[in-house]
Short mmCIF file of N, CA and C in Angstrom, two decimals:
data_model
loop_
_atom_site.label_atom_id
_atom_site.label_comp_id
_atom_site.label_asym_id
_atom_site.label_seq_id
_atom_site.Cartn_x
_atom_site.Cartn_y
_atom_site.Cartn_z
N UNK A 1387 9.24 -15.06 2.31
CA UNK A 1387 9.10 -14.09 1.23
C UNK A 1387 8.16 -14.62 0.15
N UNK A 1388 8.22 -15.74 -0.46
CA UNK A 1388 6.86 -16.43 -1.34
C UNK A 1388 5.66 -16.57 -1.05
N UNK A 1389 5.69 -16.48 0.77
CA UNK A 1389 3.99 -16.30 1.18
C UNK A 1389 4.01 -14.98 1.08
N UNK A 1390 4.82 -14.40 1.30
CA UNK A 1390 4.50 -12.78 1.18
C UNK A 1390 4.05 -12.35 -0.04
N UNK A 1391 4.90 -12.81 -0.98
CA UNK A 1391 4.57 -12.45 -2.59
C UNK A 1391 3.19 -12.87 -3.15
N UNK A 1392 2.94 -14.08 -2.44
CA UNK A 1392 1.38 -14.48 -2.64
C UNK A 1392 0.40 -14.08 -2.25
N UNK A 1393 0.61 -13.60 -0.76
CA UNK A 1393 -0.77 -12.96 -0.48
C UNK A 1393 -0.35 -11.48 -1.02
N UNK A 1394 0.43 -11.06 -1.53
CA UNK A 1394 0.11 -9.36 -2.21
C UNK A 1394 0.01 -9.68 -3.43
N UNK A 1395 -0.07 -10.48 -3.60
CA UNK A 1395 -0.23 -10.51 -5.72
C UNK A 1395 -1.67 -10.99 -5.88
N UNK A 1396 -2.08 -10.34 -6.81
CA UNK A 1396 -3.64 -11.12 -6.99
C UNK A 1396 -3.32 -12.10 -7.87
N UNK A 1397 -4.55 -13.15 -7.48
CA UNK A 1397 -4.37 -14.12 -8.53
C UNK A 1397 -5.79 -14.10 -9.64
N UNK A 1398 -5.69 -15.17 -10.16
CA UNK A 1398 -7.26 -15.56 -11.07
C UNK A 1398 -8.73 -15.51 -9.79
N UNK A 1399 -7.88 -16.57 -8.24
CA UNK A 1399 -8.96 -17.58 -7.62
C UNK A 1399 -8.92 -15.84 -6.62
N UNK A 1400 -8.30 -15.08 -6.31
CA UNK A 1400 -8.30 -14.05 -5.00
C UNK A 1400 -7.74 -12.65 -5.21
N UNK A 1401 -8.26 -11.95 -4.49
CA UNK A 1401 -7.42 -10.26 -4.56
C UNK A 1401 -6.50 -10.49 -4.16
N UNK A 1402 -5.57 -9.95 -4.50
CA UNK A 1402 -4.37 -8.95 -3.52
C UNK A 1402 -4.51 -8.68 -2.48
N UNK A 1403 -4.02 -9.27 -1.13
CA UNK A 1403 -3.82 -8.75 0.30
C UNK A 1403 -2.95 -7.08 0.43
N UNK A 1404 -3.64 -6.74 1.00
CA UNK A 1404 -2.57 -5.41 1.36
C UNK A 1404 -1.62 -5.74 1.97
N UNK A 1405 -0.18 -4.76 2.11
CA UNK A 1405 0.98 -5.39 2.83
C UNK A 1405 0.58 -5.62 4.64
N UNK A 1406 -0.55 -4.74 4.95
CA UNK A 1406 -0.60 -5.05 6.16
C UNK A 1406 -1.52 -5.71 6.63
N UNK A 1407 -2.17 -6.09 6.00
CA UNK A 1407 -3.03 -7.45 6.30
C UNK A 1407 -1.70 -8.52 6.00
N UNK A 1408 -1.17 -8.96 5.48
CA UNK A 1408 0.01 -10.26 4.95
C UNK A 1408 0.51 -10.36 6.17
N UNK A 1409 1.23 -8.53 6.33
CA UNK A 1409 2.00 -8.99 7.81
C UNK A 1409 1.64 -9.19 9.14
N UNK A 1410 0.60 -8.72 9.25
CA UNK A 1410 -0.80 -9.36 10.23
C UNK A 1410 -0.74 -10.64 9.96
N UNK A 1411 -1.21 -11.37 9.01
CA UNK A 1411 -1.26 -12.61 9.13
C UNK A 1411 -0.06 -13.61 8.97
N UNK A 1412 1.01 -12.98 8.79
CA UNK A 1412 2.83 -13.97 8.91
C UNK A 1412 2.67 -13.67 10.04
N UNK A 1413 2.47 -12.39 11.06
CA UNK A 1413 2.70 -12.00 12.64
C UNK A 1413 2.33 -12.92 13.63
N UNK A 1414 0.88 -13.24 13.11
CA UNK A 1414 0.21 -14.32 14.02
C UNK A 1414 0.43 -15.20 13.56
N UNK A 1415 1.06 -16.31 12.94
CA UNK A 1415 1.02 -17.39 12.36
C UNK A 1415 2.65 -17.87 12.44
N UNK A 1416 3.40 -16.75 13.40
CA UNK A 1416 4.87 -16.35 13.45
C UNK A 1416 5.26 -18.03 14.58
N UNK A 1417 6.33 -18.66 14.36
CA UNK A 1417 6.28 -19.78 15.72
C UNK A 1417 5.60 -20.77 14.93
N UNK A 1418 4.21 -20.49 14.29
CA UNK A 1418 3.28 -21.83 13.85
C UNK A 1418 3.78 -22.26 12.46
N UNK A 1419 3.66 -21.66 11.81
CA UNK A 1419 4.11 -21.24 10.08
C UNK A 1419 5.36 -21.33 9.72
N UNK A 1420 5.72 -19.97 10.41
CA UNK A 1420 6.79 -19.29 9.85
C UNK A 1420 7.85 -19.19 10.93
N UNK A 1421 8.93 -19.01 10.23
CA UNK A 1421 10.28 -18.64 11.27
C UNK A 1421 10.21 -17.47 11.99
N UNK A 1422 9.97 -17.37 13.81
CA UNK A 1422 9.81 -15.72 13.53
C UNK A 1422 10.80 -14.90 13.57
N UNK A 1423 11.98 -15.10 13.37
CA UNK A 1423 13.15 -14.31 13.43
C UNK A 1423 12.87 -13.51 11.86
N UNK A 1424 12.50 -14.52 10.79
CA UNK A 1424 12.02 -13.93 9.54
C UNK A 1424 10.71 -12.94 9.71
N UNK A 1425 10.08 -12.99 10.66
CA UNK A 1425 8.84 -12.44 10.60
C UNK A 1425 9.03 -11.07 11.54
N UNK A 1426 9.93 -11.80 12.22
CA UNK A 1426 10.34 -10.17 12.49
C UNK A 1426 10.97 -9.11 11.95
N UNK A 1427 11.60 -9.75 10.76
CA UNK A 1427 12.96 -8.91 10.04
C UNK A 1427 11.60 -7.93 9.01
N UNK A 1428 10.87 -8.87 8.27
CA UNK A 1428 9.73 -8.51 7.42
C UNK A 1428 9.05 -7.14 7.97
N UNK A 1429 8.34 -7.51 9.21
CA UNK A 1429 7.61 -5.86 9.83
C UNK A 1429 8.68 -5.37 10.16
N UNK A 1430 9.98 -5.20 10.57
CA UNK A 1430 11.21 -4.17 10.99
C UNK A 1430 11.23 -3.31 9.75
N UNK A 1431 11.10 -3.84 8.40
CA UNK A 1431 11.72 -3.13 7.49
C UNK A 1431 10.56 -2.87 6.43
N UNK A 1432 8.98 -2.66 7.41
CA UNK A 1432 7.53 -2.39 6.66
C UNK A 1432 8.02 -1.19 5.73
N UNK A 1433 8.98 0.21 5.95
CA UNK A 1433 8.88 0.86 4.84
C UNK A 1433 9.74 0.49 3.65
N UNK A 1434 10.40 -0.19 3.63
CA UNK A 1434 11.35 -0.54 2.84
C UNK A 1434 10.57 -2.11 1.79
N UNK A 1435 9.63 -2.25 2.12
CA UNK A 1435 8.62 -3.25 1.76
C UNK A 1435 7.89 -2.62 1.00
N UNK A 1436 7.72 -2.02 1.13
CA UNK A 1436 6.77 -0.10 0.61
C UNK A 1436 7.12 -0.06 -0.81
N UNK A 1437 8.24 0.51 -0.28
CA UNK A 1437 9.17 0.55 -1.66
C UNK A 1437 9.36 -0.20 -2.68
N UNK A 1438 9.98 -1.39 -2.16
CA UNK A 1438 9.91 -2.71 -3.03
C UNK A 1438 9.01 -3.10 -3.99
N UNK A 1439 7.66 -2.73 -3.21
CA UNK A 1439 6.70 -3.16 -3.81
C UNK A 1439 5.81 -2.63 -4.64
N UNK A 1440 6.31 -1.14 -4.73
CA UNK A 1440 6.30 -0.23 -5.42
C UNK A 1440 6.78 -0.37 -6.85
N UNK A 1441 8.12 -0.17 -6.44
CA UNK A 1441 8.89 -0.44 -7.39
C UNK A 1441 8.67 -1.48 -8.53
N UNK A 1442 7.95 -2.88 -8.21
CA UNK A 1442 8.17 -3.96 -8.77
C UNK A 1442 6.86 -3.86 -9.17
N UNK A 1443 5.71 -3.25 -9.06
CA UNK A 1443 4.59 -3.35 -9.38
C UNK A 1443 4.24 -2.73 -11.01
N UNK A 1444 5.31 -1.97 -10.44
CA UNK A 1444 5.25 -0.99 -12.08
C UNK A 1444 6.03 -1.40 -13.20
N UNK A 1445 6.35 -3.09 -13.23
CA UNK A 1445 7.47 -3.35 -14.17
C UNK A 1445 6.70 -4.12 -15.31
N UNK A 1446 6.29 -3.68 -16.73
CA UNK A 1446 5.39 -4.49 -17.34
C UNK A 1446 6.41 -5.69 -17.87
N UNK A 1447 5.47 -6.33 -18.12
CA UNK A 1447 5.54 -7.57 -18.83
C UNK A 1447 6.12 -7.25 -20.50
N UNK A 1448 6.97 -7.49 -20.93
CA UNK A 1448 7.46 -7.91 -22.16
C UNK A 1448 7.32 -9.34 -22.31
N UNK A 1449 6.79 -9.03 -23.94
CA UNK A 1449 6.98 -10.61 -25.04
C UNK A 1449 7.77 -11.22 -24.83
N UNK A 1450 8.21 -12.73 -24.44
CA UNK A 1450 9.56 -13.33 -24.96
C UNK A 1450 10.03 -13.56 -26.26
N UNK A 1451 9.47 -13.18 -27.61
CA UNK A 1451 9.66 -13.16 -28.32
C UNK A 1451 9.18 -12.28 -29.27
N UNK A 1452 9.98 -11.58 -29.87
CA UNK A 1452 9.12 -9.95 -30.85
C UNK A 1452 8.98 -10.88 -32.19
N UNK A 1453 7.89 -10.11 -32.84
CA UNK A 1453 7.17 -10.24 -34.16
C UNK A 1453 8.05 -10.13 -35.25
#
Protein backbone atom coordinates (compact mmCIF):
# COMPACT_ATOMS: atom_id res chain seq x y z
CA UNK A 1 0.00 0.00 0.00
CA UNK A 2 3.02 2.79 0.45
CA UNK A 3 4.30 1.84 -3.02
CA UNK A 4 0.94 2.29 -4.09
CA UNK A 5 0.50 5.65 -2.38
CA UNK A 6 3.76 6.68 -3.99
CA UNK A 7 3.47 6.01 -7.31
CA UNK A 8 -0.20 7.85 -7.31
CA UNK A 9 0.88 10.86 -5.43
CA UNK A 10 2.94 13.35 -7.21
CA UNK A 11 5.89 14.44 -5.80
CA UNK A 12 8.42 17.65 -6.24
CA UNK A 13 11.09 14.97 -8.35
CA UNK A 14 7.74 13.05 -10.56
CA UNK A 15 3.99 13.02 -11.66
CA UNK A 16 1.45 11.03 -10.33
CA UNK A 17 1.15 7.47 -11.80
CA UNK A 18 -2.37 6.64 -12.73
CA UNK A 19 -3.96 3.81 -10.68
CA UNK A 20 -3.44 1.63 -13.63
CA UNK A 21 -0.18 2.09 -14.58
CA UNK A 22 0.88 1.42 -10.41
CA UNK A 23 -1.07 -1.71 -10.75
CA UNK A 24 0.61 -2.70 -13.92
CA UNK A 25 3.68 -2.16 -12.40
CA UNK A 26 3.00 -4.00 -8.56
CA UNK A 27 1.43 -6.85 -11.25
CA UNK A 28 4.67 -7.42 -12.88
CA UNK A 29 6.98 -6.92 -10.18
CA UNK A 30 4.33 -9.35 -8.14
CA UNK A 31 6.80 -12.62 -6.70
CA UNK A 32 9.94 -10.06 -7.29
CA UNK A 33 8.91 -7.00 -5.10
CA UNK A 34 5.94 -7.58 -3.73
CA UNK A 35 3.82 -10.22 -1.96
CA UNK A 36 1.50 -11.44 -4.61
CA UNK A 37 -1.28 -12.53 -2.56
CA UNK A 38 -1.22 -8.55 -1.75
CA UNK A 39 -1.06 -7.81 -5.34
CA UNK A 40 -3.70 -9.69 -6.02
CA UNK A 41 -6.10 -8.42 -3.35
CA UNK A 42 -5.05 -4.64 -4.78
CA UNK A 43 -6.36 -5.32 -8.67
CA UNK A 44 -9.48 -7.58 -7.13
CA UNK A 45 -10.74 -4.52 -5.50
CA UNK A 46 -9.51 -1.83 -8.67
CA UNK A 47 -13.07 -0.19 -8.11
CA UNK A 48 -13.02 0.23 -4.66
CA UNK A 49 -9.39 1.84 -5.14
CA UNK A 50 -11.38 4.27 -7.34
CA UNK A 51 -13.13 5.35 -4.67
CA UNK A 52 -10.61 5.60 -2.09
CA UNK A 53 -8.77 7.59 -4.02
CA UNK A 54 -11.23 9.75 -4.78
CA UNK A 55 -12.30 10.32 -1.76
CA UNK A 56 -8.89 11.16 -0.19
CA UNK A 57 -7.81 13.37 -2.93
CA UNK A 58 -10.29 15.92 -2.12
CA UNK A 59 -9.27 16.34 1.58
CA UNK A 60 -7.41 19.81 1.94
CA UNK A 61 -4.79 20.46 4.05
CA UNK A 62 -5.46 22.48 7.25
CA UNK A 63 -2.94 24.71 9.37
CA UNK A 64 -1.69 22.98 12.47
CA UNK A 65 -2.00 25.93 14.07
CA UNK A 66 -4.68 29.01 13.52
CA UNK A 67 -3.63 32.72 13.69
Amino acid sequence: ADVFDALISPRPYKEAWSIDAALAFLYAQRGRLFDPKCVEVLVRHRERLDDICQRFSTVSARPALEA
